[in-house]
XYZ file of N, CA, C and O in Angstrom:
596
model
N 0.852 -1.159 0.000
C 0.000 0.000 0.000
C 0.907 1.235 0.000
O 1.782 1.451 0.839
N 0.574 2.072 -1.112
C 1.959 3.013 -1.041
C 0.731 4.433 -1.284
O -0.063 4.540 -2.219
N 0.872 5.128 -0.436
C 0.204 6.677 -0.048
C 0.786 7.382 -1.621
O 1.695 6.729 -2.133
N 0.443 8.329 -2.206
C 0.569 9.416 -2.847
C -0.194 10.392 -2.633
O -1.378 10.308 -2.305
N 0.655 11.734 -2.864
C -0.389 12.757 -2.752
C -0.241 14.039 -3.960
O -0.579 15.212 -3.805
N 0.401 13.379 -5.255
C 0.395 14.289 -5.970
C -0.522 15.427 -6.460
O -1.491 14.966 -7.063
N -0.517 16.492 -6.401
C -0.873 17.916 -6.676
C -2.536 17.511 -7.843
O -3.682 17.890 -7.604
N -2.094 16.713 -8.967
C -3.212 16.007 -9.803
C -3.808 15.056 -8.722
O -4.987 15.285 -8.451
N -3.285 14.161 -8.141
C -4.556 13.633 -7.337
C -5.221 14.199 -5.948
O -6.359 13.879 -5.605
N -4.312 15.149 -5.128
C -5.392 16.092 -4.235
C -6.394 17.067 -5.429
O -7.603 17.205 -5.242
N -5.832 17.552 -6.378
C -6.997 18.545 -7.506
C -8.557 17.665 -7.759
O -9.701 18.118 -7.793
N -8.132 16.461 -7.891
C -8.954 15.300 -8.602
C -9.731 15.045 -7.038
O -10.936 14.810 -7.133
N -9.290 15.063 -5.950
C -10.007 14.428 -4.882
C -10.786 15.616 -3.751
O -11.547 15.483 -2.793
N -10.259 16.596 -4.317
C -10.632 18.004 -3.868
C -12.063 18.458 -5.479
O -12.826 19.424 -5.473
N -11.983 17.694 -6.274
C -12.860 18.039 -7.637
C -14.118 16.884 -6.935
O -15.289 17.261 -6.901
N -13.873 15.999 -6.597
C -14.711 15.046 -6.192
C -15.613 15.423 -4.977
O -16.779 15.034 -4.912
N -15.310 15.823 -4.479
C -15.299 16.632 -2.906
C -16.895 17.428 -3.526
O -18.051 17.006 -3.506
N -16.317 18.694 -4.032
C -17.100 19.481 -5.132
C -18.324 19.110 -5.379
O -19.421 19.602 -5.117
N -17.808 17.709 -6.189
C -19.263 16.911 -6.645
C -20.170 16.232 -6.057
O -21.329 16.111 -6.455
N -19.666 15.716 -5.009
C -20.258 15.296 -3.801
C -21.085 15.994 -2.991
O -22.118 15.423 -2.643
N -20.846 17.266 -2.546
C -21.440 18.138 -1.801
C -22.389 18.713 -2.066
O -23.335 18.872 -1.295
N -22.261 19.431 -4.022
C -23.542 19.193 -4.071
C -24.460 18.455 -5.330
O -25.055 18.827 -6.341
N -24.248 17.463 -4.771
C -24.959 16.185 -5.436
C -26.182 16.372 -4.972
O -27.016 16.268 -5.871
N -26.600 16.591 -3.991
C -27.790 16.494 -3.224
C -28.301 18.087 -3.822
O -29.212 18.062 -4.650
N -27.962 18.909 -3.582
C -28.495 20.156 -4.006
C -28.829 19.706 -5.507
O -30.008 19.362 -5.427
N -28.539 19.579 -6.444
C -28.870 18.947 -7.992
C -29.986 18.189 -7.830
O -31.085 18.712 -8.015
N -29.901 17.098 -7.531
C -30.742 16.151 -7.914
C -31.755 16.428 -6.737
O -32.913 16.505 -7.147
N -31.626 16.577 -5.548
C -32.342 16.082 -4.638
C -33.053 17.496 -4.760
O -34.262 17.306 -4.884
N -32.718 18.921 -4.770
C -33.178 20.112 -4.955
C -32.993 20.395 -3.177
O -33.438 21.460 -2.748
N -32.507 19.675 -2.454
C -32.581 19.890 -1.167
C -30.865 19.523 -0.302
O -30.350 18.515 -0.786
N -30.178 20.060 0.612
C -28.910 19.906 0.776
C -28.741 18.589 1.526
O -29.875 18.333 1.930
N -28.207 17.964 1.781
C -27.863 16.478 2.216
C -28.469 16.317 4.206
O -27.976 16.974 5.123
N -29.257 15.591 4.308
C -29.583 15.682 5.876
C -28.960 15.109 7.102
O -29.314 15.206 8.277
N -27.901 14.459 6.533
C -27.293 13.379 7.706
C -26.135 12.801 7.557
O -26.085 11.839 6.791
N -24.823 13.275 8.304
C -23.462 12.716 8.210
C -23.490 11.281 9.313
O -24.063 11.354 10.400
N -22.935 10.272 8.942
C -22.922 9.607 8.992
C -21.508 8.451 9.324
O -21.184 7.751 8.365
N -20.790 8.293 10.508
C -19.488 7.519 10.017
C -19.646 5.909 11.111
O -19.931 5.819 12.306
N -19.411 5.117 10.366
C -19.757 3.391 10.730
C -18.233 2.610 11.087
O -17.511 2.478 10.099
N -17.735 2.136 12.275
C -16.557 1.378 12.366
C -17.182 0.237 12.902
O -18.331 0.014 13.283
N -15.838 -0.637 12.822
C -16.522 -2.023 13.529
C -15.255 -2.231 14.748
O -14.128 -1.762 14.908
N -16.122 -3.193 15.473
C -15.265 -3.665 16.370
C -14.229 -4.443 16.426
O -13.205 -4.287 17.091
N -14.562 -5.441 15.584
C -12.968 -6.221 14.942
C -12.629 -5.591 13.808
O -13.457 -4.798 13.358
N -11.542 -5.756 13.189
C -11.058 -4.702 12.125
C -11.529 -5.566 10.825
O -11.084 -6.703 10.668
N -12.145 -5.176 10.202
C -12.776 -5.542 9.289
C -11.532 -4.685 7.697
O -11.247 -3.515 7.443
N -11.161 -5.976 7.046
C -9.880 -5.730 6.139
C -10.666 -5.462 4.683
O -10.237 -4.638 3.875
N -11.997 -6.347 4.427
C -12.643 -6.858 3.071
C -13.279 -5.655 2.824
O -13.919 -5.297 3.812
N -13.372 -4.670 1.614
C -14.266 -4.033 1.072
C -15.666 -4.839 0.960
O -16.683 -4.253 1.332
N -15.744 -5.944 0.542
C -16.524 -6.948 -0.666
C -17.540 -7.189 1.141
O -18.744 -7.444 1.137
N -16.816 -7.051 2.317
C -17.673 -7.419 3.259
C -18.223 -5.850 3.742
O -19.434 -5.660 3.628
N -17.379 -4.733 4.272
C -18.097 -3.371 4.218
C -19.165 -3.322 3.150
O -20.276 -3.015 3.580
N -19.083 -3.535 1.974
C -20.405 -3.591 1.249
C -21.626 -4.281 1.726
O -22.716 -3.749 1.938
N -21.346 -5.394 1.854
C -22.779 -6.107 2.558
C -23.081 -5.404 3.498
O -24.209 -4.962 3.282
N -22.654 -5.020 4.523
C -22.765 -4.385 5.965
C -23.466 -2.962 5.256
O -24.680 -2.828 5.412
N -22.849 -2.094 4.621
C -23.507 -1.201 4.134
C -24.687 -1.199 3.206
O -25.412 -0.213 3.071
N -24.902 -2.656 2.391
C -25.939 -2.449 1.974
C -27.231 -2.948 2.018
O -28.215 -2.722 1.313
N -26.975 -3.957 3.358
C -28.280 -3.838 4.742
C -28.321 -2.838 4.874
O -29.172 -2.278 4.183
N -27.637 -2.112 5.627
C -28.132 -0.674 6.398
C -29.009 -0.434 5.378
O -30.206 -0.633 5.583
N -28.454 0.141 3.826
C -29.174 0.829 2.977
C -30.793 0.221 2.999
O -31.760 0.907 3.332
N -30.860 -1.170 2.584
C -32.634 -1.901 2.690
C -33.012 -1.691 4.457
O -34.163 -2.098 4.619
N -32.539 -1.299 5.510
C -33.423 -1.258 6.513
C -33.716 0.499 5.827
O -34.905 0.679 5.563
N -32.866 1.634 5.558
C -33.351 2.335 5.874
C -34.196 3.001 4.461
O -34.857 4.039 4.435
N -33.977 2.204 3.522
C -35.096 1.560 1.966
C -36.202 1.169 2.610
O -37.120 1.569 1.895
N -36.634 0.650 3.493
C -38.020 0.121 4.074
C -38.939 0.843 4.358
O -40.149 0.691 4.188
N -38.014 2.153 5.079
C -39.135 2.621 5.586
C -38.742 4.498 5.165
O -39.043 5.474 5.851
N -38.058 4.478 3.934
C -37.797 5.507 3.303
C -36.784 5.163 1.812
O -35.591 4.954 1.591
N -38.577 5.288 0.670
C -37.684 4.692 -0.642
C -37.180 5.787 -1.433
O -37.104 5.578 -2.644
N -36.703 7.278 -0.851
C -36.036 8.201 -1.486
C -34.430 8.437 -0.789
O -33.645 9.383 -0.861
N -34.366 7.113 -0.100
C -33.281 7.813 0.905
C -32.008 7.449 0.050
O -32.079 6.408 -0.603
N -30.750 8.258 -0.023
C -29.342 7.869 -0.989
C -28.125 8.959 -0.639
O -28.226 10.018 -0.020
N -27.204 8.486 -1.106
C -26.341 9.184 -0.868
C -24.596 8.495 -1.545
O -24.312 7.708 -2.448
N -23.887 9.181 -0.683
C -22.779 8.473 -0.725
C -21.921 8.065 0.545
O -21.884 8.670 1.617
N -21.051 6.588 0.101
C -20.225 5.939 1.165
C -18.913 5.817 0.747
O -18.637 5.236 -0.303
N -17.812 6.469 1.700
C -16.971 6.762 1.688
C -15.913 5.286 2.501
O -16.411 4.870 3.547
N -14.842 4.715 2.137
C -14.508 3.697 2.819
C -12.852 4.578 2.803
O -12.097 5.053 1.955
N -12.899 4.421 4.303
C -11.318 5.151 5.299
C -10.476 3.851 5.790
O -11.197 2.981 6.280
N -9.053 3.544 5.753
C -8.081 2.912 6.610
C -7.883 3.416 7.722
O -7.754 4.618 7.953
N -7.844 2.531 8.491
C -7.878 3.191 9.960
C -6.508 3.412 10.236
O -5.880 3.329 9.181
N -5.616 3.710 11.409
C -4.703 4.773 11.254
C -3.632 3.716 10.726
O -2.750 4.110 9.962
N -3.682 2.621 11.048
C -2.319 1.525 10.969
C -2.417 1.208 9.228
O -1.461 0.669 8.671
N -3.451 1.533 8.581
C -3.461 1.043 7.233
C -4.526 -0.211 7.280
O -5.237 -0.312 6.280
N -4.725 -1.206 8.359
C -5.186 -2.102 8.248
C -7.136 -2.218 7.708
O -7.522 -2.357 6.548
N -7.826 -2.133 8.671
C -8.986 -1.946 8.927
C -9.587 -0.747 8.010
O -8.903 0.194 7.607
N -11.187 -0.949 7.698
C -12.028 0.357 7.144
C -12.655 0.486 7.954
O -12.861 -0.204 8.953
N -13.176 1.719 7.501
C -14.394 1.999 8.455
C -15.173 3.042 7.436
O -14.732 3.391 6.340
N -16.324 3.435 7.975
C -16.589 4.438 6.361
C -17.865 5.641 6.794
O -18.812 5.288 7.496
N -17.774 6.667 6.424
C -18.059 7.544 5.723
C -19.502 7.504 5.424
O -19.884 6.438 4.942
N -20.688 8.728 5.659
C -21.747 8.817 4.781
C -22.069 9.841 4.539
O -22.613 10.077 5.618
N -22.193 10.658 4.023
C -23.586 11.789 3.542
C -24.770 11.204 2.813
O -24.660 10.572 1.763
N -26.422 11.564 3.708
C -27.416 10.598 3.295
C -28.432 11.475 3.127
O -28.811 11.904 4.217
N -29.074 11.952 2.132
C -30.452 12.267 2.181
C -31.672 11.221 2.458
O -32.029 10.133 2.004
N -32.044 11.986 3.285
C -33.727 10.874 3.719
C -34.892 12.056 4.015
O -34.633 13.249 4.170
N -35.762 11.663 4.043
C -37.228 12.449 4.654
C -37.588 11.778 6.190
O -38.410 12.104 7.047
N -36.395 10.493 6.105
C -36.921 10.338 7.930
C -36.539 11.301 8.917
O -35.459 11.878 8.784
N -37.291 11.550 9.897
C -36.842 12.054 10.933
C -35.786 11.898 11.684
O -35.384 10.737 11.609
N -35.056 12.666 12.490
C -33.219 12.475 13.171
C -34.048 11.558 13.756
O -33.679 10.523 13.199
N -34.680 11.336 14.300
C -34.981 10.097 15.560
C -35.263 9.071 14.885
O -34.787 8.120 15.504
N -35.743 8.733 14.008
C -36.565 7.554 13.197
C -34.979 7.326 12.391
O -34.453 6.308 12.841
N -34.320 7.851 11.585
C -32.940 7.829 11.257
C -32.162 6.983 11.931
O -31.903 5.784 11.828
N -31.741 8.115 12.861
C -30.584 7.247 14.170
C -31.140 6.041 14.565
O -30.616 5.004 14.159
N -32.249 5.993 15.390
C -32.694 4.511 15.893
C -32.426 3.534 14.764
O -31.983 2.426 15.064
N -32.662 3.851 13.444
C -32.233 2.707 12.478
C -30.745 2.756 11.872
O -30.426 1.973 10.977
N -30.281 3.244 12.137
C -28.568 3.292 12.076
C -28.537 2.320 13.211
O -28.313 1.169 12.838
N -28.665 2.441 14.209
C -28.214 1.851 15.544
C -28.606 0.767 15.722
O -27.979 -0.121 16.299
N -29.979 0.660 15.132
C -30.699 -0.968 15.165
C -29.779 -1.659 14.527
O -29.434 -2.759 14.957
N -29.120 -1.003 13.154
C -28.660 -1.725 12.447
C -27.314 -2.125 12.427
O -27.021 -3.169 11.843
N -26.510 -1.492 12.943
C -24.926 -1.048 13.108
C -24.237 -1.657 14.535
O -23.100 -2.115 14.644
N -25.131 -1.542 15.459
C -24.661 -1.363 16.957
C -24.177 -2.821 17.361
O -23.724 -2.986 18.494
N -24.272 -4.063 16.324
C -23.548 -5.234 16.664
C -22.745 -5.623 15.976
O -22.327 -6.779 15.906
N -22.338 -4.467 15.217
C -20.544 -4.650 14.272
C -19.718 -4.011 14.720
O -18.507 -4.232 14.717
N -20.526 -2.785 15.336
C -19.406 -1.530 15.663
C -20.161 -0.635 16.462
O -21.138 -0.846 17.181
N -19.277 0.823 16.105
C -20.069 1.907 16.512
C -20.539 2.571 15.509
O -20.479 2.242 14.324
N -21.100 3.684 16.044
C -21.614 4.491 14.739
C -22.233 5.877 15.513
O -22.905 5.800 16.541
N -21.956 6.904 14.970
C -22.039 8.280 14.963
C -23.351 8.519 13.982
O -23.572 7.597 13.196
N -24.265 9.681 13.941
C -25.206 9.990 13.338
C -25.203 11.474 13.534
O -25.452 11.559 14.736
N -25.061 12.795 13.044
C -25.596 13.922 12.968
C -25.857 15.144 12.012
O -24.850 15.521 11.413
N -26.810 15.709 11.800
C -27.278 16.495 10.762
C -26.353 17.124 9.891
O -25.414 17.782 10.337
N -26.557 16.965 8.671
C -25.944 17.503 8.011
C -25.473 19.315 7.982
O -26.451 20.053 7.857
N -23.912 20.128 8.101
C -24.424 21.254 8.237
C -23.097 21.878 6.966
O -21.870 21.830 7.062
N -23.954 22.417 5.869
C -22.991 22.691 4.674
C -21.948 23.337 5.148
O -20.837 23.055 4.698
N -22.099 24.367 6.184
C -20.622 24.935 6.557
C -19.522 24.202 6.794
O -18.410 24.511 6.363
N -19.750 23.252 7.449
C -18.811 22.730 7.763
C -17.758 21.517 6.719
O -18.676 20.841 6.253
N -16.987 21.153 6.371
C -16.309 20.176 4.966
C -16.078 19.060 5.367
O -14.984 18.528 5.177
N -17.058 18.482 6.000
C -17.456 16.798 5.858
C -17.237 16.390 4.623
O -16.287 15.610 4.552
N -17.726 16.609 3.692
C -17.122 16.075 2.569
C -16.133 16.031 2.151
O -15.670 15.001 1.662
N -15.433 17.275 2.228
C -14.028 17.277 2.030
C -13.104 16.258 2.872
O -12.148 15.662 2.377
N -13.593 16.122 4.447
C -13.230 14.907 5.038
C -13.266 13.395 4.658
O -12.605 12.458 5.105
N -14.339 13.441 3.600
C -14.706 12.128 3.641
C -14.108 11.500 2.659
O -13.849 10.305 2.518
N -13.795 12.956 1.591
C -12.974 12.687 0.192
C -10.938 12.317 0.133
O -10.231 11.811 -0.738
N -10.651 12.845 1.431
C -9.247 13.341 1.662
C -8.608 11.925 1.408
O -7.623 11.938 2.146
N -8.626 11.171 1.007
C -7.737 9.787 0.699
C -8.301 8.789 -0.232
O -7.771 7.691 -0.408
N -9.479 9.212 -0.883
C -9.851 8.715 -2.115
C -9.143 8.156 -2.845
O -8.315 8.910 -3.356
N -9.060 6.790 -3.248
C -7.661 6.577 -4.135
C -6.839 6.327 -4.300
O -6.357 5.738 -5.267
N -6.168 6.912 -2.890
C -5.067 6.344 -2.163
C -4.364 5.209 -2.348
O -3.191 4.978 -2.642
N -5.239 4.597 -2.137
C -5.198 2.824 -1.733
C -6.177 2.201 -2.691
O -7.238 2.726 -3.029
N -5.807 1.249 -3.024
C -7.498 0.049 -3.734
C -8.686 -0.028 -2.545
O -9.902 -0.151 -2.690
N -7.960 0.081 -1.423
C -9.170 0.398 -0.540
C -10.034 1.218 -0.023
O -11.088 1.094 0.600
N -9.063 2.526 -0.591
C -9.806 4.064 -0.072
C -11.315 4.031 -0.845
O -11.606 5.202 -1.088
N -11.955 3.482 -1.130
C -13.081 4.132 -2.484
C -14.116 4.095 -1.746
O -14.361 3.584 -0.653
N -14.899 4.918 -2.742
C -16.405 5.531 -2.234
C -17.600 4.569 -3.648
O -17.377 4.085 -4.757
N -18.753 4.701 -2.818
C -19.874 4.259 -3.578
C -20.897 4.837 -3.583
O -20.661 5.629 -2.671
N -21.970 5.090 -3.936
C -23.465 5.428 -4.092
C -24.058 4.781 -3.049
O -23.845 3.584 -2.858
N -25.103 5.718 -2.032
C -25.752 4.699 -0.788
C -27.082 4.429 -1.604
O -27.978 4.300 -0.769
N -27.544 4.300 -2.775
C -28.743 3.814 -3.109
C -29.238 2.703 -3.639
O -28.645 1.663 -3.353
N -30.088 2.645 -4.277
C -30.919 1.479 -4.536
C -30.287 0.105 -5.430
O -30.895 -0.943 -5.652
N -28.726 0.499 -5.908
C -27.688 -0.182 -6.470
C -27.282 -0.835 -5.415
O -26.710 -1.888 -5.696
N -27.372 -0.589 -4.283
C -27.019 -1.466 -3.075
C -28.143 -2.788 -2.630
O -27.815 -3.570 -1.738
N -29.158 -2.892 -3.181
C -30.175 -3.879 -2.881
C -29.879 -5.090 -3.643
O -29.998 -4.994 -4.864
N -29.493 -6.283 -3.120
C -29.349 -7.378 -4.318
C -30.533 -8.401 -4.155
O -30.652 -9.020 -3.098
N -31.128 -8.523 -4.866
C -32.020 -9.698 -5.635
C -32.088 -11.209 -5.312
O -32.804 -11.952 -5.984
């Protein structure tokens, strides 16, 4: 795993950043409602398994909100080893109806953080800062591409 941070790939991950933020303002016509970051308790190494894990969450919170999407961001934890990941989520659920289903869903892999989205602040830019990096740094779509059949 070898870090770079050439000038073209912070431009490119700082351009992504950009697009991300407001993704939700575009499409959704409304700014993103809920940051979101998911670790687990054993160090979880597999992307291919963070996906499953993330894309339950996505069908519990598809159940009972079929506009909800966003994006998922997957981070190395400080040693390189382990992910953990990243969300910005639009939904129409309520913070309480939200969180309780983050937590229903999350709280026996790991931990998990939940709070409102607030544009001032560069969560995204946080979430983007190592994009790439690694085969493991990558981000995905939290929507309905996450439901498998």
């Amino acid at each position: 795993m070898i870090y770079t941070n050439t000038e073209k790939e912070i431009n490119r991950r700082n351009g992504m950043g950009s697009w991300m933020k407001n993704y939700s303002l575009t499409e959704n016509g409304k700014d993103w409602d809920y940051c979101v970051g998911l670790s687990y308790r054993r160090r979880e190494m597999k992307t291919s398994n963070g996906r499953k894990n993330i894309g339950r969450l996505f069908n519990n919170l598809y159940e009972l909100d079929d506009s909800v999407n966003g994006f998922v961001v997957d981070e190395l934890d400080d040693i390189g080893i382990g992910i953990h990941h990243h969300l910005i989520v639009s939904s129409s659920l309520s913070e309480d109806i939200f969180k309780r289903t983050v937590q229903n869903s999350w709280d026996r892999k790991g931990m998990n953080w939940v709070e409102n989205y607030d544009s001032s602040r560069d969560y995204v830019g946080y979430m983007c800062k190592h994009i790439g990096k690694t085969n493991r740094n990558v981000f995905d779509v939290f929507n309905k591409s996450l439901i498998k059949n």
